[in-house]
Coordinates of C-alpha atoms in Angstrom, one line a residue:
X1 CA 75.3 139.3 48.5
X2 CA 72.0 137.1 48.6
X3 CA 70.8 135.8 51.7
X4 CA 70.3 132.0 51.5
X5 CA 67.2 130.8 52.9
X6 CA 67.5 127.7 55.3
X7 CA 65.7 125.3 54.5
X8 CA 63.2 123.4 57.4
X9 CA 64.3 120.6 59.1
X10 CA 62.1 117.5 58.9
X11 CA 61.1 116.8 62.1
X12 CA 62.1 113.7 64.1
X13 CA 60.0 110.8 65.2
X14 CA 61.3 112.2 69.2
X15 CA 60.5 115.7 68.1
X16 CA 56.7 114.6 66.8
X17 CA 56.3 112.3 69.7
X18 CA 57.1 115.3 72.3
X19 CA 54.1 117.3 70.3
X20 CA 52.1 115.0 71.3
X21 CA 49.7 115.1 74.7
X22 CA 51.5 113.5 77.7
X23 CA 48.6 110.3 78.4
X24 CA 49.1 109.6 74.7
X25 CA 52.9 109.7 74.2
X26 CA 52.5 107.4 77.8
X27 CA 49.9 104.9 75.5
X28 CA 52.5 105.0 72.9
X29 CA 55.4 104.5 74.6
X30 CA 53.5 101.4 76.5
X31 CA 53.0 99.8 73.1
X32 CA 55.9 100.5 71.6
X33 CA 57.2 98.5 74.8
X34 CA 55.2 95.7 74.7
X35 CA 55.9 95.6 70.7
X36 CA 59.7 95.3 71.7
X37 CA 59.1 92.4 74.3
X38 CA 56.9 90.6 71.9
X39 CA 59.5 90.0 69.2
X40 CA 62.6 89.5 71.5
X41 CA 63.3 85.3 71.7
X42 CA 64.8 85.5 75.5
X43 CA 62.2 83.4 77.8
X44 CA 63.1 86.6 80.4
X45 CA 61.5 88.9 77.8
X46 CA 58.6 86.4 77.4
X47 CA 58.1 86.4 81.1
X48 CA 58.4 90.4 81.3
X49 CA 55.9 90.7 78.0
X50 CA 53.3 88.6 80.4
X51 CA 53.4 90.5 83.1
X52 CA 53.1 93.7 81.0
X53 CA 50.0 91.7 80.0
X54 CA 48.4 90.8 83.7
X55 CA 46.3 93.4 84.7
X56 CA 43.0 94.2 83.3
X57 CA 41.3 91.0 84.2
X58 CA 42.3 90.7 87.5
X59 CA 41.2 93.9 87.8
X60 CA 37.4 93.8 86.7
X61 CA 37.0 89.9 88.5
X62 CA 38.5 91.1 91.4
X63 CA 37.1 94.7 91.7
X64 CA 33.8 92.4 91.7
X65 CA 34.5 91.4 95.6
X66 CA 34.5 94.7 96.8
X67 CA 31.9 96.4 99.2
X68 CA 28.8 95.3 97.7
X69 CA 29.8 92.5 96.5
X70 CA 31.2 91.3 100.1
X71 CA 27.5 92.1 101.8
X72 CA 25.8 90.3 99.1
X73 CA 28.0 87.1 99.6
X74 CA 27.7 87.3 103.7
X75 CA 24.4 87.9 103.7
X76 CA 23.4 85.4 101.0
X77 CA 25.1 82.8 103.1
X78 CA 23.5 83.9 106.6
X79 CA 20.2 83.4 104.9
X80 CA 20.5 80.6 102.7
X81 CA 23.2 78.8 103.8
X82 CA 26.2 77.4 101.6
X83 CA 23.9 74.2 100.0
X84 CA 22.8 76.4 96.6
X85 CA 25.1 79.3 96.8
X86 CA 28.9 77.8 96.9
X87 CA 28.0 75.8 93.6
X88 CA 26.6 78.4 92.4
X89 CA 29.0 80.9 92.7
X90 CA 31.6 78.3 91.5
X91 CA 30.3 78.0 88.4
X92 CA 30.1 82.0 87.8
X93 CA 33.9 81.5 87.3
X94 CA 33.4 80.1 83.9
X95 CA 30.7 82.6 83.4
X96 CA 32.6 85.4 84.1
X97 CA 35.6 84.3 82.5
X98 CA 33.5 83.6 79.1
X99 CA 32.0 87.1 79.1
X100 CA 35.4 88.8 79.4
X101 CA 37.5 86.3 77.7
X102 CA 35.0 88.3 74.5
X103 CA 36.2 91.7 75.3
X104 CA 40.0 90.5 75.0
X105 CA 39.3 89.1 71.4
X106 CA 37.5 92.2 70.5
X107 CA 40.0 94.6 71.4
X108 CA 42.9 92.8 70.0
X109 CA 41.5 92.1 67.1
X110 CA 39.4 95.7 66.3
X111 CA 41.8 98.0 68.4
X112 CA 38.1 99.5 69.4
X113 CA 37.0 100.3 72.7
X114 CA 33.3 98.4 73.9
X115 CA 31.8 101.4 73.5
X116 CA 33.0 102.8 70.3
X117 CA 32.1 99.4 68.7
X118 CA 28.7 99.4 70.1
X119 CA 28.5 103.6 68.7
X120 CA 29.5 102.0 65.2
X121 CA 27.9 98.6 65.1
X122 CA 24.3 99.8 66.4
X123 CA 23.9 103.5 65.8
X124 CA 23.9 106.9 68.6
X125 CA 20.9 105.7 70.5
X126 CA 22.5 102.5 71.4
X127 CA 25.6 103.9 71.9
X128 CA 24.3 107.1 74.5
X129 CA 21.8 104.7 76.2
X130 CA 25.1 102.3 76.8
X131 CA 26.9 105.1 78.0
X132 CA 23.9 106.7 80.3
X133 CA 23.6 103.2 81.7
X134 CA 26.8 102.8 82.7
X135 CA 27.1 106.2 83.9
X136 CA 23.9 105.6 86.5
X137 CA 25.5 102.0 87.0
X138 CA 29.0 103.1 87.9
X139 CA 27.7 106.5 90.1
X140 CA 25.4 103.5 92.1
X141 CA 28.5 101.3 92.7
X142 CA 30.5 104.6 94.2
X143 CA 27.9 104.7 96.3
X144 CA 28.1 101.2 97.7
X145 CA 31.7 102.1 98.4
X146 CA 31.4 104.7 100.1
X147 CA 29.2 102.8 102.4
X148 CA 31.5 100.1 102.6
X149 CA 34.2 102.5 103.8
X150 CA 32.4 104.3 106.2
X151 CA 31.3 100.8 107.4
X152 CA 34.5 99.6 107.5
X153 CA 36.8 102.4 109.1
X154 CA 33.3 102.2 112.1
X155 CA 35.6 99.6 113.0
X156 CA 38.4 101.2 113.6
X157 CA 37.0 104.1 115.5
X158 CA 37.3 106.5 112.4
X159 CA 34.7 108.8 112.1
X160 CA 32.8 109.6 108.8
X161 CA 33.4 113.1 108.2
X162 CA 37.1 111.8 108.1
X163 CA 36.8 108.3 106.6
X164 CA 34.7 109.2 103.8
X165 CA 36.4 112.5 102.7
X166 CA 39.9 111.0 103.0
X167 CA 38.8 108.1 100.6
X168 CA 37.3 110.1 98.2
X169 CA 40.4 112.3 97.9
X170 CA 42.7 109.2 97.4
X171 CA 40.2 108.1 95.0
X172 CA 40.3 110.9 93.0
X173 CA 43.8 111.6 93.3
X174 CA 44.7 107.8 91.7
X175 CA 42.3 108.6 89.0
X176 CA 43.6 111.7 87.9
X177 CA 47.3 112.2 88.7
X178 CA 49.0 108.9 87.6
X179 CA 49.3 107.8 84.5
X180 CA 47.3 103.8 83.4
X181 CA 50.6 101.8 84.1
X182 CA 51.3 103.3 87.4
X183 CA 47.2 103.3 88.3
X184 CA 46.9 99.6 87.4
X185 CA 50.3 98.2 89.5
X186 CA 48.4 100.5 92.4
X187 CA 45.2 99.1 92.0
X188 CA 46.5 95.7 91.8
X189 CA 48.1 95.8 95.3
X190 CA 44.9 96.9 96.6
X191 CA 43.0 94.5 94.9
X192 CA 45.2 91.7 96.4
X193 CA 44.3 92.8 99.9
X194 CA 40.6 90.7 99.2
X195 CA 42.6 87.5 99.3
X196 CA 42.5 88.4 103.6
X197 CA 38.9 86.9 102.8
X198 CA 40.5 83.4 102.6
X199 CA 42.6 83.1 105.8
X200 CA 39.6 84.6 107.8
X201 CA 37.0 81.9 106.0
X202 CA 39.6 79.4 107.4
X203 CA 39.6 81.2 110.8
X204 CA 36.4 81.1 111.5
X205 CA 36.5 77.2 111.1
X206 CA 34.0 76.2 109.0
X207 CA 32.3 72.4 108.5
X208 CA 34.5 71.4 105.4
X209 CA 31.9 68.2 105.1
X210 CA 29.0 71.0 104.6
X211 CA 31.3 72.4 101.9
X212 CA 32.0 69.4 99.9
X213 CA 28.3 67.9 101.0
X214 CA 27.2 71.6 99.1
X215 CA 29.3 71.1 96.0
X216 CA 28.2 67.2 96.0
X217 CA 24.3 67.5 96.8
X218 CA 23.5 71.0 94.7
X219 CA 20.0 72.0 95.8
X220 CA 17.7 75.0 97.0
X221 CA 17.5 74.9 100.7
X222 CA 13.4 73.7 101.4
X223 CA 11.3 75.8 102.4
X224 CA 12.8 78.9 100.5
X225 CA 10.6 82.2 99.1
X226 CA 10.9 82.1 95.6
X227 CA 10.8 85.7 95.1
X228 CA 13.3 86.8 97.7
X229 CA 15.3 83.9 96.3
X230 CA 15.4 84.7 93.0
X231 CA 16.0 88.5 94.3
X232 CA 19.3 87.1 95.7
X233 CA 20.7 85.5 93.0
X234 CA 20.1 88.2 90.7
X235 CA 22.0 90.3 93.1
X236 CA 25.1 87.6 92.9
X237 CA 24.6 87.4 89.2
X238 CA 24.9 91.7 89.0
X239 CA 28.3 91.2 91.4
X240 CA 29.7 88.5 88.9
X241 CA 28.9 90.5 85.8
X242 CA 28.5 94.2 85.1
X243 CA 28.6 96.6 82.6
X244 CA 31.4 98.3 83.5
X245 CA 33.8 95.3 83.4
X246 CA 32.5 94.9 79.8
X247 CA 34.2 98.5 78.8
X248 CA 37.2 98.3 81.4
X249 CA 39.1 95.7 80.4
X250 CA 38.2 96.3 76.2
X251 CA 39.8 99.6 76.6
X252 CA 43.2 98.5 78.4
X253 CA 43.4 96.0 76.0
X254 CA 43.2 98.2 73.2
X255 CA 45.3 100.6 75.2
X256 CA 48.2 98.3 75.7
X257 CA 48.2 98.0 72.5
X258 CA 47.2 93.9 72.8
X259 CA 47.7 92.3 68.8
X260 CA 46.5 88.6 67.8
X261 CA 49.6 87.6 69.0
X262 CA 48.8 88.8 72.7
X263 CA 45.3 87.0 73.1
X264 CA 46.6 84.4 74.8
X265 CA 48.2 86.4 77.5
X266 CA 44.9 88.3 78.1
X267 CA 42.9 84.8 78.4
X268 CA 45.8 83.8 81.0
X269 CA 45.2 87.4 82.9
X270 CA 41.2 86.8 82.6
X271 CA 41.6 83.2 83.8
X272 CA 43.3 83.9 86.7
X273 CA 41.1 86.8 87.7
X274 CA 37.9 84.7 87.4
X275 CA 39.3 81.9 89.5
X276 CA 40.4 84.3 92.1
X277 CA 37.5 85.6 92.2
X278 CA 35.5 82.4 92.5
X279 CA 37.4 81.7 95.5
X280 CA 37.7 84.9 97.5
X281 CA 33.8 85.5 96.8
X282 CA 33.2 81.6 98.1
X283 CA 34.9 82.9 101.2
X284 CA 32.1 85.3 103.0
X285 CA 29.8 82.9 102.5
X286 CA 31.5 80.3 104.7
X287 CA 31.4 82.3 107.9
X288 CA 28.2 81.9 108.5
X289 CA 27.3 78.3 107.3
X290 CA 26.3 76.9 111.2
X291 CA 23.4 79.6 111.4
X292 CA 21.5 78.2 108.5
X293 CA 18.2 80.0 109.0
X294 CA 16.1 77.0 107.7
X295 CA 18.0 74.8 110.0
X296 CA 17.5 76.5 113.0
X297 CA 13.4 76.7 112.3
X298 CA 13.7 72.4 111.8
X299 CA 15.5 72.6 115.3
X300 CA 12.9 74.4 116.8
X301 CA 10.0 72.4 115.6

């Protein structure tokens, strides 16, 4: 009697999806999920579709307050006061939503990363020197938090050997272990601990008739170095902007899987980033506005 051959199954969608590495089935899954919510009428889908959405630009505007960004902003305002620098730093808000309100069209519309589109737009060199510089850019910033940590845990009577080591393994940990949707909600609730910047502003009671005086009457304080004041606002210019914000948030919108149909929700996410940020960084610069250095020389004289 002839043995009958059985003949291969075709395989299932499920059974290709399992072949697949874990972070990508996760990044397929994630789309497939926001494809769902996308065509489904319910205003409770709508809702849930935009909060799928929030995330990467609140991300890279608030991520620019952190521990550099925080001494910049303090000590900008012990120098200079608040007459150039709240103005100033208000209209970065538009600046920086601008900037990354690009990267959300990009990535919906080419489903490239920054960098990929820079490799295939401008050649290797362009590409390696973008990725070298944001390399030596991003291992600088570590550094400043690192600082900030140590600086900040001082407070608390927590020594370095233990500050520092501690948040470098929770770093890491976050980085490697969880997958992106889990990472992002995590990084979200940290980044929402910067808006204790506001209530202390308030705190310290500032002059609110400097403030609006500040926005009203926009000016460089007399009497100011032009080179150490140009130094400074290049320095709030490099907190407001950086590279790395640039390839961040391209690469979650291309990993969410954003369409045409989604820009809109990734302009609302930037927006609301950029004006938190606006606000929060506004905030160091208020606690010292009665120690105007420029002001105390006039007194003197």
């Amino acid at each position: 009697m002839p043995i009958l051959s059985e003949t291969p199954q075709t395989p299932t969608e499920a059974d290709l999806l399992q072949q697949l590495p874990e972070e990508e089935r996760q990044r397929i899954q994630e789309r497939w999920r926001i494809y769902q919510l996308r065509h489904h009428p319910s205003w409770w889908r709508r809702l849930l579709l935009f909060l799928s959405l929030i995330g990467p630009g609140i991300l890279v505007m608030i991520a620019d307050n952190d521990a550099g960004g925080v001494i910049t902003y303090a000590q900008t305002g012990a120098m200079y006061g608040i007459g150039f620098f709240i103005p100033f730093l208000l209209l970065m808000i538009p600046v920086a939503y601008i900037v990354q309100e690009m990267t959300v069209r990009l990535g919906a519309v080419t489903h490239r990363g920054h960098a990929e589109m820079i490799w295939g737009r401008y050649g290797a060199f362009w590409g390696v020197f973008s990725l070298l510089d944001l390399t030596i850019a991003n291992i600088l910033t570590l550094v400043t938090e690192f600082i900030g940590i140590r600086i900040g845990m001082s407070i608390f009577s927590v020594p370095p050997y233990l500050s520092v080591p501690i948040a470098w393994v929770f770093v890491a940990s976050i980085m490697i272990f969880p997958h992106y949707n889990t990472w992002e909600r995590v990084a979200l609730w940290i980044a929402a601990g910067n808006i204790v910047f506001v209530p202390l502003a308030i705190a310290a009671h500032p002059d609110w008739s400097q403030v609006v005086a500040a926005v009203d009457s926009w000016h460089i304080p007399i009497g100011t170095a032009l080179g150490a004041f140009t130094y400074v606002i290049l320095a709030n210019l490099g907190t407001t902007i950086a590279p790395w914000m640039l390839f961040f948030e391209q690469a979650s919108v291309v990993d969410k899987g954003l369409t045409i149909h989604d820009i809109p929700g990734g302009q609302a996410d930037t927006a609301i980033g950029s004006l938190s940020m606006g606000v929060i960084a506004d905030a160091p610069i208020q606690r010292p506005i009665r120690v105007h250095p420029v002001h105390a020389a006039n007194h003197q004289k």
